[in-house]
mmCIF file of C-alpha atoms in Angstrom:
data_model
loop_
_atom_site.group_PDB
_atom_site.id
_atom_site.type_symbol
_atom_site.label_atom_id
_atom_site.label_comp_id
_atom_site.label_asym_id
_atom_site.label_seq_id
_atom_site.Cartn_x
_atom_site.Cartn_y
_atom_site.Cartn_z
ATOM 1 C CA MET A 1 99.775 60.804 100.417
ATOM 2 C CA VAL A 2 100.849 63.912 98.441
ATOM 3 C CA HIS A 3 98.470 65.532 96.008
ATOM 4 C CA PRO A 4 99.215 64.679 92.310
ATOM 5 C CA GLU A 5 99.541 68.468 91.565
ATOM 6 C CA PRO A 6 101.126 70.883 93.984
ATOM 7 C CA ASP A 7 98.566 73.299 95.451
ATOM 8 C CA PHE A 8 101.079 76.123 95.619
ATOM 9 C CA GLY A 9 103.398 78.173 93.424
ATOM 10 C CA PRO A 10 106.742 79.808 93.600
ATOM 11 C CA GLU A 11 105.466 82.724 95.724
ATOM 12 C CA GLU A 12 104.315 80.365 98.436
ATOM 13 C CA ILE A 13 107.557 78.317 98.229
ATOM 14 C CA ARG A 14 109.895 81.355 98.449
ATOM 15 C CA SER A 15 107.881 82.832 101.422
ATOM 16 C CA TYR A 16 107.961 79.484 103.249
ATOM 17 C CA LEU A 17 111.684 79.083 102.781
ATOM 18 C CA LYS A 18 112.299 82.617 104.045
ATOM 19 C CA VAL A 19 110.335 82.133 107.231
ATOM 20 C CA THR A 20 112.006 78.862 107.980
ATOM 21 C CA GLY A 21 115.554 80.141 107.742
ATOM 22 C CA TRP A 22 116.574 79.562 104.110
ATOM 23 C CA THR A 23 118.195 82.272 101.885
ATOM 24 C CA PRO A 24 118.504 82.501 98.136
ATOM 25 C CA ILE A 25 122.008 82.070 96.825
ATOM 26 C CA SER A 26 121.607 81.958 92.996
ATOM 27 C CA GLY A 27 118.969 81.540 90.298
ATOM 28 C CA GLY A 28 116.919 83.151 87.578
ATOM 29 C CA ALA A 29 113.485 82.957 85.870
ATOM 30 C CA VAL A 30 113.474 79.181 85.629
ATOM 31 C CA ALA A 31 114.780 77.995 89.043
ATOM 32 C CA GLU A 32 116.494 79.237 92.168
ATOM 33 C CA LEU A 33 118.933 77.608 94.684
ATOM 34 C CA TRP A 34 118.223 78.213 98.367
ATOM 35 C CA ARG A 35 120.641 77.479 101.253
ATOM 36 C CA LEU A 36 119.896 76.598 104.868
ATOM 37 C CA PRO A 37 123.023 77.511 106.969
ATOM 38 C CA GLY A 38 124.032 74.986 109.547
ATOM 39 C CA PRO A 39 126.152 71.902 110.093
ATOM 40 C CA ALA A 40 124.552 70.084 107.078
ATOM 41 C CA ASP A 41 124.636 73.201 104.911
ATOM 42 C CA GLU A 42 121.535 72.067 103.015
ATOM 43 C CA VAL A 43 120.838 73.377 99.419
ATOM 44 C CA VAL A 44 117.486 72.962 97.550
ATOM 45 C CA LEU A 45 116.228 73.732 94.097
ATOM 46 C CA VAL A 46 113.052 75.849 93.691
ATOM 47 C CA PRO A 47 111.148 75.585 90.445
ATOM 48 C CA MET A 48 109.904 79.017 89.291
ATOM 49 C CA LYS A 49 107.748 78.177 86.304
ATOM 50 C CA PRO A 50 104.376 76.641 87.339
ATOM 51 C CA GLY A 51 103.519 76.031 83.728
ATOM 52 C CA ALA A 52 106.651 74.147 83.013
ATOM 53 C CA PRO A 53 106.330 70.301 82.179
ATOM 54 C CA ASP A 54 108.654 69.414 85.040
ATOM 55 C CA PHE A 55 107.177 71.657 87.747
ATOM 56 C CA THR A 56 105.263 69.017 89.510
ATOM 57 C CA LYS A 57 108.320 66.641 89.489
ATOM 58 C CA ARG A 58 110.632 69.421 90.807
ATOM 59 C CA ALA A 59 108.056 70.456 93.483
ATOM 60 C CA ARG A 60 107.837 66.987 94.731
ATOM 61 C CA ILE A 61 111.594 66.643 94.900
ATOM 62 C CA LEU A 62 111.598 69.928 96.916
ATOM 63 C CA LEU A 63 108.875 68.689 99.231
ATOM 64 C CA GLY A 64 110.992 65.507 99.719
ATOM 65 C CA ASP A 65 114.044 67.547 100.587
ATOM 66 C CA LEU A 66 112.092 69.810 103.021
ATOM 67 C CA ALA A 67 110.465 66.770 104.758
ATOM 68 C CA ARG A 68 113.843 65.184 105.249
ATOM 69 C CA VAL A 69 115.328 68.359 106.758
ATOM 70 C CA GLU A 70 112.377 69.015 108.998
ATOM 71 C CA SER A 71 111.950 65.395 109.872
ATOM 72 C CA ARG A 72 108.209 65.642 108.901
ATOM 73 C CA ASP A 73 106.096 63.807 106.418
ATOM 74 C CA MET A 74 105.647 65.248 102.991
ATOM 75 C CA ARG A 75 101.879 65.871 103.352
ATOM 76 C CA THR A 76 102.491 67.937 106.451
ATOM 77 C CA VAL A 77 105.216 69.938 104.702
ATOM 78 C CA GLN A 78 102.981 70.373 101.664
ATOM 79 C CA ASP A 79 100.009 71.716 103.663
ATOM 80 C CA ALA A 80 102.465 74.093 105.469
ATOM 81 C CA VAL A 81 103.678 75.481 102.145
ATOM 82 C CA ALA A 82 100.256 75.709 100.616
ATOM 83 C CA THR A 83 98.873 77.686 103.647
ATOM 84 C CA VAL A 84 101.885 79.940 104.265
ATOM 85 C CA PHE A 85 99.611 82.979 103.371
ATOM 86 C CA ASN A 86 96.566 81.691 105.273
ATOM 87 C CA ASP A 87 95.318 81.687 108.894
ATOM 88 C CA VAL A 88 93.739 78.277 109.616
ATOM 89 C CA THR A 89 91.094 78.037 112.278
ATOM 90 C CA ASP A 90 90.371 74.469 113.281
ATOM 91 C CA LEU A 91 86.875 73.541 114.714
ATOM 92 C CA GLN A 92 87.319 70.249 116.654
ATOM 93 C CA ALA A 93 84.269 68.391 117.801
ATOM 94 C CA SER A 94 84.754 65.906 120.544
ATOM 95 C CA HIS A 95 82.617 63.332 122.185
ATOM 96 C CA PRO A 96 83.384 59.986 123.839
ATOM 97 C CA THR A 97 81.322 58.150 121.021
ATOM 98 C CA LEU A 98 83.514 59.671 118.290
ATOM 99 C CA SER A 99 86.006 56.785 118.543
ATOM 100 C CA ASP A 100 86.237 55.952 114.805
ATOM 101 C CA GLY A 101 86.764 59.481 113.538
ATOM 102 C CA SER A 102 83.323 59.711 112.088
ATOM 103 C CA ILE A 103 80.470 61.943 113.130
ATOM 104 C CA PRO A 104 76.637 61.703 112.670
ATOM 105 C CA LEU A 105 75.459 63.509 109.538
ATOM 106 C CA GLU A 106 73.122 65.839 111.536
ATOM 107 C CA SER A 107 75.951 66.827 113.945
ATOM 108 C CA GLY A 108 78.363 67.249 111.127
ATOM 109 C CA TYR A 109 75.954 69.586 109.288
ATOM 110 C CA GLU A 110 75.512 71.672 112.436
ATOM 111 C CA LEU A 111 79.321 71.941 112.820
ATOM 112 C CA PHE A 112 79.743 73.208 109.236
ATOM 113 C CA VAL A 113 76.737 75.651 109.507
ATOM 114 C CA SER A 114 78.022 76.943 112.851
ATOM 115 C CA ALA A 115 81.398 77.546 111.352
ATOM 116 C CA LYS A 116 79.743 79.861 108.848
ATOM 117 C CA ARG A 117 77.710 81.575 111.636
ATOM 118 C CA LEU A 118 80.756 82.169 113.732
ATOM 119 C CA ARG A 119 82.519 83.644 110.763
ATOM 120 C CA VAL A 120 79.618 85.999 109.823
ATOM 121 C CA ALA A 121 79.094 87.120 113.393
ATOM 122 C CA SER A 122 82.843 87.854 113.664
ATOM 123 C CA ALA A 123 82.855 89.849 110.395
ATOM 124 C CA ALA A 124 79.981 91.825 111.469
ATOM 125 C CA ALA A 125 81.655 92.751 114.827
ATOM 126 C CA THR A 126 84.764 93.667 112.894
ATOM 127 C CA ILE A 127 82.688 96.299 111.025
ATOM 128 C CA ARG A 128 80.477 97.384 114.068
ATOM 129 C CA ARG A 129 80.496 96.506 117.740
ATOM 130 C CA GLN A 130 76.998 95.588 118.457
ATOM 131 C CA GLY A 131 75.287 93.256 120.981
ATOM 132 C CA HIS A 132 72.526 92.078 118.614
ATOM 133 C CA PHE A 133 72.714 92.506 114.856
ATOM 134 C CA ARG A 134 69.301 91.286 113.671
ATOM 135 C CA THR A 135 70.562 92.064 110.123
ATOM 136 C CA PHE A 136 74.280 91.540 109.234
ATOM 137 C CA PRO A 137 76.168 94.054 107.155
ATOM 138 C CA THR A 138 76.480 92.910 103.547
ATOM 139 C CA ARG A 139 80.127 92.795 103.699
ATOM 140 C CA ALA A 140 80.037 90.467 106.666
ATOM 141 C CA ARG A 141 77.917 88.029 104.725
ATOM 142 C CA GLU A 142 80.107 88.339 101.686
ATOM 143 C CA GLN A 143 83.239 87.747 103.688
ATOM 144 C CA ALA A 144 82.046 84.316 104.797
ATOM 145 C CA ARG A 145 81.698 83.315 101.136
ATOM 146 C CA ASP A 146 85.361 84.270 100.574
ATOM 147 C CA VAL A 147 86.880 81.927 103.199
ATOM 148 C CA ARG A 148 87.446 78.320 102.364
ATOM 149 C CA VAL A 149 87.101 75.011 104.164
ATOM 150 C CA GLY A 150 89.937 72.536 104.085
ATOM 151 C CA GLN A 151 89.894 68.719 104.190
ATOM 152 C CA THR A 152 88.259 67.339 107.331
ATOM 153 C CA ARG A 153 90.729 65.594 109.517
ATOM 154 C CA ARG A 154 90.568 62.798 111.964
ATOM 155 C CA GLY A 155 91.281 63.389 115.584
ATOM 156 C CA SER A 156 87.776 63.530 116.976
ATOM 157 C CA TYR A 157 86.373 65.507 113.962
ATOM 158 C CA ILE A 158 88.108 68.564 112.749
ATOM 159 C CA VAL A 159 86.921 71.198 110.238
ATOM 160 C CA PRO A 160 89.588 73.746 109.103
ATOM 161 C CA ILE A 161 88.470 77.216 108.137
ATOM 162 C CA ILE A 162 91.026 78.858 105.811
ATOM 163 C CA SER A 163 91.345 82.701 105.565
ATOM 164 C CA GLN A 164 93.970 84.980 103.997
ATOM 165 C CA ALA A 165 96.759 86.714 105.946
ATOM 166 C CA ARG A 166 99.423 89.069 104.716
ATOM 167 C CA ALA A 167 103.237 89.299 105.071
ATOM 168 C CA PRO A 168 104.541 92.247 107.078
ATOM 169 C CA GLU A 169 106.269 93.645 103.953
ATOM 170 C CA ASP A 170 102.931 93.896 102.164
ATOM 171 C CA VAL A 171 101.562 96.236 104.941
ATOM 172 C CA TYR A 172 101.865 99.925 104.477
ATOM 173 C CA SER A 173 105.177 101.818 104.282
ATOM 174 C CA PRO A 174 105.981 104.951 106.452
ATOM 175 C CA GLY A 175 104.264 108.119 105.186
ATOM 176 C CA GLN A 176 102.262 106.277 102.533
ATOM 177 C CA GLY A 177 99.684 108.623 101.089
ATOM 178 C CA ARG A 178 96.985 106.190 99.836
ATOM 179 C CA ILE A 179 95.630 102.802 100.920
ATOM 180 C CA ASP A 180 95.965 99.759 98.667
ATOM 181 C CA VAL A 181 92.511 98.368 98.066
ATOM 182 C CA GLY A 182 93.823 94.823 97.447
ATOM 183 C CA VAL A 183 95.863 94.863 100.562
ATOM 184 C CA GLU A 184 92.859 96.174 102.605
ATOM 185 C CA GLU A 185 90.607 93.419 101.329
ATOM 186 C CA THR A 186 93.186 90.841 102.452
ATOM 187 C CA LEU A 187 93.769 92.452 105.788
ATOM 188 C CA PHE A 188 90.053 92.291 106.458
ATOM 189 C CA ASP A 189 90.284 88.494 106.520
ATOM 190 C CA ARG A 190 92.960 88.669 109.243
ATOM 191 C CA ARG A 191 90.913 91.243 111.155
ATOM 192 C CA VAL A 192 87.927 88.996 111.202
ATOM 193 C CA THR A 193 89.924 86.061 112.444
ATOM 194 C CA ALA A 194 91.489 88.250 115.164
ATOM 195 C CA THR A 195 87.963 89.371 116.271
ATOM 196 C CA MET A 196 86.727 85.800 116.414
ATOM 197 C CA SER A 197 89.804 84.756 118.548
ATOM 198 C CA ARG A 198 89.427 87.567 120.952
ATOM 199 C CA ALA A 199 85.615 87.226 121.308
ATOM 200 C CA LEU A 200 85.814 83.405 121.962
ATOM 201 C CA GLY A 201 88.746 84.011 124.386
ATOM 202 C CA VAL A 202 86.830 86.413 126.569
ATOM 203 C CA LEU A 203 83.599 84.164 126.410
ATOM 204 C CA GLU A 204 85.700 81.158 127.626
ATOM 205 C CA GLU A 205 87.281 83.150 130.271
ATOM 206 C CA MET A 206 83.803 84.368 131.481
ATOM 207 C CA ALA A 207 82.416 80.825 131.273
ATOM 208 C CA GLY A 208 85.238 79.451 133.429
ATOM 209 C CA ALA A 209 84.826 81.988 136.227
ATOM 210 C CA ASP A 210 83.555 80.830 139.552
ATOM 211 C CA ARG A 211 80.773 83.478 139.661
ATOM 212 C CA GLU A 212 77.967 84.791 137.486
ATOM 213 C CA PRO A 213 78.935 87.643 135.122
ATOM 214 C CA THR A 214 77.507 90.994 135.993
ATOM 215 C CA PRO A 215 75.399 92.978 133.447
ATOM 216 C CA SER A 216 78.218 95.480 133.036
ATOM 217 C CA GLU A 217 80.740 92.707 132.344
ATOM 218 C CA ILE A 218 78.485 91.351 129.697
ATOM 219 C CA THR A 219 78.136 94.816 128.175
ATOM 220 C CA ASP A 220 81.963 95.000 128.095
ATOM 221 C CA LEU A 221 82.058 91.871 126.003
ATOM 222 C CA VAL A 222 80.489 93.654 123.078
ATOM 223 C CA GLY A 223 83.633 95.760 122.782
ATOM 224 C CA GLU A 224 85.649 92.467 122.292
ATOM 225 C CA GLY A 225 83.429 91.386 119.465
ATOM 226 C CA VAL A 226 80.828 89.123 121.325
ATOM 227 C CA SER A 227 77.333 89.302 119.984
ATOM 228 C CA TYR A 228 74.077 87.377 120.366
ATOM 229 C CA GLU A 229 74.704 85.705 117.075
ATOM 230 C CA LEU A 230 78.227 84.461 117.980
ATOM 231 C CA CYS A 231 76.837 82.958 121.332
ATOM 232 C CA GLN A 232 74.010 81.306 119.363
ATOM 233 C CA ALA A 233 76.475 79.722 116.952
ATOM 234 C CA LEU A 234 78.444 78.317 119.749
ATOM 235 C CA SER A 235 75.287 77.051 121.551
ATOM 236 C CA LYS A 236 73.923 75.295 118.524
ATOM 237 C CA VAL A 237 77.038 73.217 117.700
ATOM 238 C CA VAL A 238 77.779 72.285 121.336
ATOM 239 C CA ASN A 239 74.074 71.290 121.881
ATOM 240 C CA ALA A 240 74.150 69.127 118.719
ATOM 241 C CA ASP A 241 73.838 65.350 119.167
ATOM 242 C CA ALA A 242 77.248 63.565 119.529
ATOM 243 C CA ILE A 243 79.217 66.821 120.229
ATOM 244 C CA GLY A 244 80.141 67.208 123.745
ATOM 245 C CA THR A 245 82.974 69.780 123.438
ATOM 246 C CA LEU A 246 84.002 72.202 120.749
ATOM 247 C CA ALA A 247 87.633 73.190 120.601
ATOM 248 C CA VAL A 248 88.682 76.085 118.351
ATOM 249 C CA SER A 249 92.402 76.553 117.590
ATOM 250 C CA PHE A 250 93.932 79.361 115.738
ATOM 251 C CA ASN A 251 96.976 78.537 113.588
ATOM 252 C CA TRP A 252 98.316 81.906 112.352
ATOM 253 C CA SER A 253 100.143 82.354 109.097
ATOM 254 C CA ARG A 254 103.853 82.042 109.467
ATOM 255 C CA VAL A 255 104.370 85.252 107.387
ATOM 256 C CA ALA A 256 102.198 87.460 109.667
ATOM 257 C CA ALA A 257 102.724 87.543 113.399
ATOM 258 C CA PRO A 258 99.801 86.554 115.619
ATOM 259 C CA PRO A 259 97.615 89.509 116.731
ATOM 260 C CA LEU A 260 98.293 90.704 120.336
ATOM 261 C CA GLY A 261 95.985 89.250 122.987
ATOM 262 C CA THR A 262 94.585 86.391 120.950
ATOM 263 C CA PRO A 263 94.385 82.982 122.547
ATOM 264 C CA PRO A 264 95.715 80.049 120.536
ATOM 265 C CA LEU A 265 93.034 77.614 121.709
ATOM 266 C CA VAL A 266 89.586 77.968 123.345
ATOM 267 C CA GLU A 267 87.190 75.088 124.479
ATOM 268 C CA PHE A 268 83.465 75.075 125.189
ATOM 269 C CA ASN A 269 81.625 72.172 126.786
ATOM 270 C CA GLN A 270 77.966 71.915 127.905
ATOM 271 C CA GLU A 271 78.759 73.504 131.227
ATOM 272 C CA ALA A 272 80.363 76.574 129.559
ATOM 273 C CA ILE A 273 77.508 76.778 127.092
ATOM 274 C CA ASP A 274 75.083 77.321 129.977
ATOM 275 C CA VAL A 275 76.860 80.458 130.767
ATOM 276 C CA VAL A 276 77.149 81.393 127.041
ATOM 277 C CA ASP A 277 73.364 81.027 126.793
ATOM 278 C CA ARG A 278 72.844 83.364 129.676
ATOM 279 C CA VAL A 279 75.065 85.982 128.049
ATOM 280 C CA SER A 280 73.283 85.453 124.842
ATOM 281 C CA ALA A 281 69.915 86.132 126.388
ATOM 282 C CA GLN A 282 71.031 89.376 127.922
ATOM 283 C CA LEU A 283 72.636 90.576 124.725
ATOM 284 C CA LYS A 284 69.433 89.928 122.824
ATOM 285 C CA THR A 285 67.263 91.940 125.182
ATOM 286 C CA ARG A 286 69.467 94.953 125.810
ATOM 287 C CA ILE A 287 69.488 97.892 123.375
ATOM 288 C CA TYR A 288 73.077 98.902 122.397
ATOM 289 C CA THR A 289 74.253 101.898 120.436
ATOM 290 C CA SER A 290 76.337 100.544 117.568
ATOM 291 C CA ARG A 291 79.876 101.868 117.096
ATOM 292 C CA HIS A 292 81.495 101.690 113.687
ATOM 293 C CA LEU A 293 85.079 100.529 113.268
ATOM 294 C CA ILE A 294 87.249 101.769 110.392
ATOM 295 C CA TYR A 295 90.612 100.488 109.387
ATOM 296 C CA GLY A 296 93.094 102.380 107.215
ATOM 297 C CA ILE A 297 96.111 104.636 107.136
ATOM 298 C CA VAL A 298 96.726 108.199 108.326
ATOM 299 C CA THR A 299 97.048 110.364 105.242
ATOM 300 C CA ASP A 300 96.554 113.889 106.615
ATOM 301 C CA LEU A 301 97.623 115.740 109.898
ATOM 302 C CA SER A 302 96.941 119.256 110.682
ATOM 303 C CA ARG A 303 97.417 121.089 114.113
ATOM 304 C CA HIS A 304 98.468 124.534 115.031
ATOM 305 C CA PRO A 305 100.764 124.844 118.138
ATOM 306 C CA ASP A 306 97.949 126.372 120.374
ATOM 307 C CA ASP A 307 95.179 123.986 119.313
ATOM 308 C CA GLU A 308 93.839 121.434 121.810
ATOM 309 C CA THR A 309 92.868 119.097 119.038
ATOM 310 C CA GLY A 310 94.412 118.080 115.728
ATOM 311 C CA ARG A 311 92.557 117.459 112.487
ATOM 312 C CA VAL A 312 93.288 113.915 111.094
ATOM 313 C CA GLY A 313 92.370 112.193 107.863
ATOM 314 C CA VAL A 314 92.227 108.479 107.815
ATOM 315 C CA GLN A 315 91.875 106.816 104.424
ATOM 316 C CA THR A 316 89.767 103.772 104.495
ATOM 317 C CA LEU A 317 87.290 101.611 102.632
ATOM 318 C CA ILE A 318 83.555 102.353 103.173
ATOM 319 C CA LYS A 319 81.304 100.030 101.259
ATOM 320 C CA ARG A 320 84.482 98.916 99.391
ATOM 321 C CA ARG A 321 84.992 102.498 98.067
ATOM 322 C CA VAL A 322 88.104 104.537 99.190
ATOM 323 C CA ARG A 323 87.056 107.406 101.387
ATOM 324 C CA THR A 324 88.935 109.831 103.752
ATOM 325 C CA VAL A 325 87.248 110.112 107.224
ATOM 326 C CA TRP A 326 87.976 113.274 109.091
ATOM 327 C CA MET A 327 88.229 113.478 112.875
ATOM 328 C CA ASP A 328 89.416 115.739 115.602
ATOM 329 C CA LEU A 329 91.846 114.063 117.977
ATOM 330 C CA ARG A 330 92.986 115.301 121.370
ATOM 331 C CA ASP A 331 96.696 115.427 122.283
ATOM 332 C CA THR A 332 97.432 111.700 123.029
ATOM 333 C CA ASP A 333 95.488 110.362 120.156
ATOM 334 C CA TYR A 334 96.918 112.939 117.879
ATOM 335 C CA HIS A 335 100.445 111.884 118.900
ATOM 336 C CA ALA A 336 99.494 108.261 118.206
ATOM 337 C CA ALA A 337 98.270 109.336 114.722
ATOM 338 C CA VAL A 338 101.516 111.163 113.960
ATOM 339 C CA HIS A 339 103.398 108.044 115.096
ATOM 340 C CA CYS A 340 101.381 105.657 113.014
ATOM 341 C CA HIS A 341 101.716 107.912 109.905
ATOM 342 C CA ASP A 342 105.516 108.160 110.333
ATOM 343 C CA THR A 343 106.067 104.475 110.804
ATOM 344 C CA GLY A 344 103.611 103.161 108.331
ATOM 345 C CA VAL A 345 101.340 101.461 110.909
ATOM 346 C CA PRO A 346 97.673 100.933 109.857
ATOM 347 C CA VAL A 347 95.176 102.246 112.421
ATOM 348 C CA ARG A 348 91.779 101.103 113.830
ATOM 349 C CA VAL A 349 89.243 103.896 114.825
ATOM 350 C CA GLN A 350 86.014 103.332 116.626
ATOM 351 C CA GLY A 351 83.273 105.895 116.953
ATOM 352 C CA LEU A 352 80.062 107.431 115.474
ATOM 353 C CA LEU A 353 80.629 107.586 111.687
ATOM 354 C CA THR A 354 78.752 109.991 109.451
ATOM 355 C CA SER A 355 79.281 109.192 105.714
ATOM 356 C CA PRO A 356 76.771 111.108 103.389
ATOM 357 C CA PRO A 357 76.867 110.085 99.770
ATOM 358 C CA GLY A 358 78.995 112.690 98.080
ATOM 359 C CA GLY A 359 79.724 114.482 101.297
ATOM 360 C CA GLN A 360 82.597 114.632 103.739
ATOM 361 C CA ALA A 361 82.888 111.594 105.946
ATOM 362 C CA THR A 362 83.490 112.369 109.638
ATOM 363 C CA MET A 363 83.754 110.523 112.868
ATOM 364 C CA VAL A 364 83.301 111.356 116.474
ATOM 365 C CA VAL A 365 86.056 109.083 117.976
ATOM 366 C CA ASP A 366 85.784 106.845 120.946
ATOM 367 C CA ASP A 367 88.933 104.949 120.546
ATOM 368 C CA PHE A 368 92.036 105.501 118.188
ATOM 369 C CA GLY A 369 95.189 103.490 117.901
ATOM 370 C CA PRO A 370 97.389 101.083 115.871
ATOM 371 C CA ASP A 371 95.365 98.152 114.435
ATOM 372 C CA PRO A 372 95.947 95.250 116.919
ATOM 373 C CA SER A 373 94.795 92.694 114.510
ATOM 374 C CA LEU A 374 97.918 92.862 112.316
ATOM 375 C CA ARG A 375 100.963 92.595 114.553
ATOM 376 C CA ALA A 376 102.605 93.854 117.724
ATOM 377 C CA THR A 377 103.320 97.509 117.597
ATOM 378 C CA SER A 378 104.533 99.998 120.209
ATOM 379 C CA LEU A 379 103.765 103.569 120.775
ATOM 380 C CA ASP A 380 106.338 103.969 123.480
ATOM 381 C CA THR A 381 108.302 106.550 121.383
ATOM 382 C CA ALA A 382 105.275 108.394 120.325
ATOM 383 C CA ALA A 383 104.763 110.076 123.701
ATOM 384 C CA ASP A 384 108.224 111.633 123.454
ATOM 385 C CA SER A 385 108.035 112.844 119.986
ATOM 386 C CA GLU A 386 107.362 116.513 119.190
ATOM 387 C CA THR A 387 104.027 117.238 117.533
ATOM 388 C CA PRO A 388 104.977 118.124 114.016
ATOM 389 C CA GLN A 389 103.329 120.928 112.016
ATOM 390 C CA ARG A 390 101.597 119.269 109.000
ATOM 391 C CA ARG A 391 99.580 120.480 106.018
ATOM 392 C CA ASP A 392 96.103 121.916 106.431
ATOM 393 C CA ALA A 393 93.265 119.575 105.921
#
């Protein structure tokens, strides 16, 4: 069944058509014609005025045409168009007793609550890598309120979490001198989903190993975004009545490539949760020094020919305010900063952040590189590039 009113607009339609191979051939402010090259040489009409009296009718005709071309039902196509700018994380609870697609109320409640816990823990790890948070950063709690939950679906019992993604053309251009606050807020959603995917992936891998994890291996998990709170969220949902297995699948937006190193699907059953519980206990009792993560663009580069380090300014959001964080980078990282600046690639920097109110923000850097949450990037050419002389900081 198709919704009586389309839950998308012209921007979603045009982006969906573009990523599925269609190209515009004519049109104006009221409607456009798009063509799909091929033996059938298909042409569809795209309504461009959401407030027009016939927009719903034209949108349904368009969905019908796309469903026919793609050999899919209209509801599936409608969902694909409506979520073209979204990453959708499906939490699927399974148990032999869930034969009719329903779930006990208490287990369903635990599934929804755990979905929020997973999201908040992942958002916190996107801001700081820390084994046990005790108190989450405010932005992590707020981010969980921004994401949405879609209609539950049959197939055991599936809860979809919907978060924003961004098209590659919306990410920064080469040499851009200032971050876009709106873009950064949207990119944070994608970064949180990427953190969740990586963290659950390494936990699943550890749980499936044929030996006990060592303390140092558990410590390394923190760097991938695993925390005590994330482990607890997993444990609570899998230990709920009538939930034997939790499968988490990541359906990345079609307009933004999947982040590198993220698994499309992870699964946890009771046996795996036993290992997760042991990891959780160690993360709770050990003391870790937190390391901040900042995301942004390189706006300033300064290095004299004989200097061992280069001075770099990264513009970012700190407590949702635009700040430039200054750092000294050694040769390899400085070359990476030059490459990211010249190609318009956002960066991710980890280290000890000092950000006094009204003062200069600085960071002692542990790790510097292109943001892996957004899309595949390569620094192969950076190593061969000559270090340019830039303006003084």
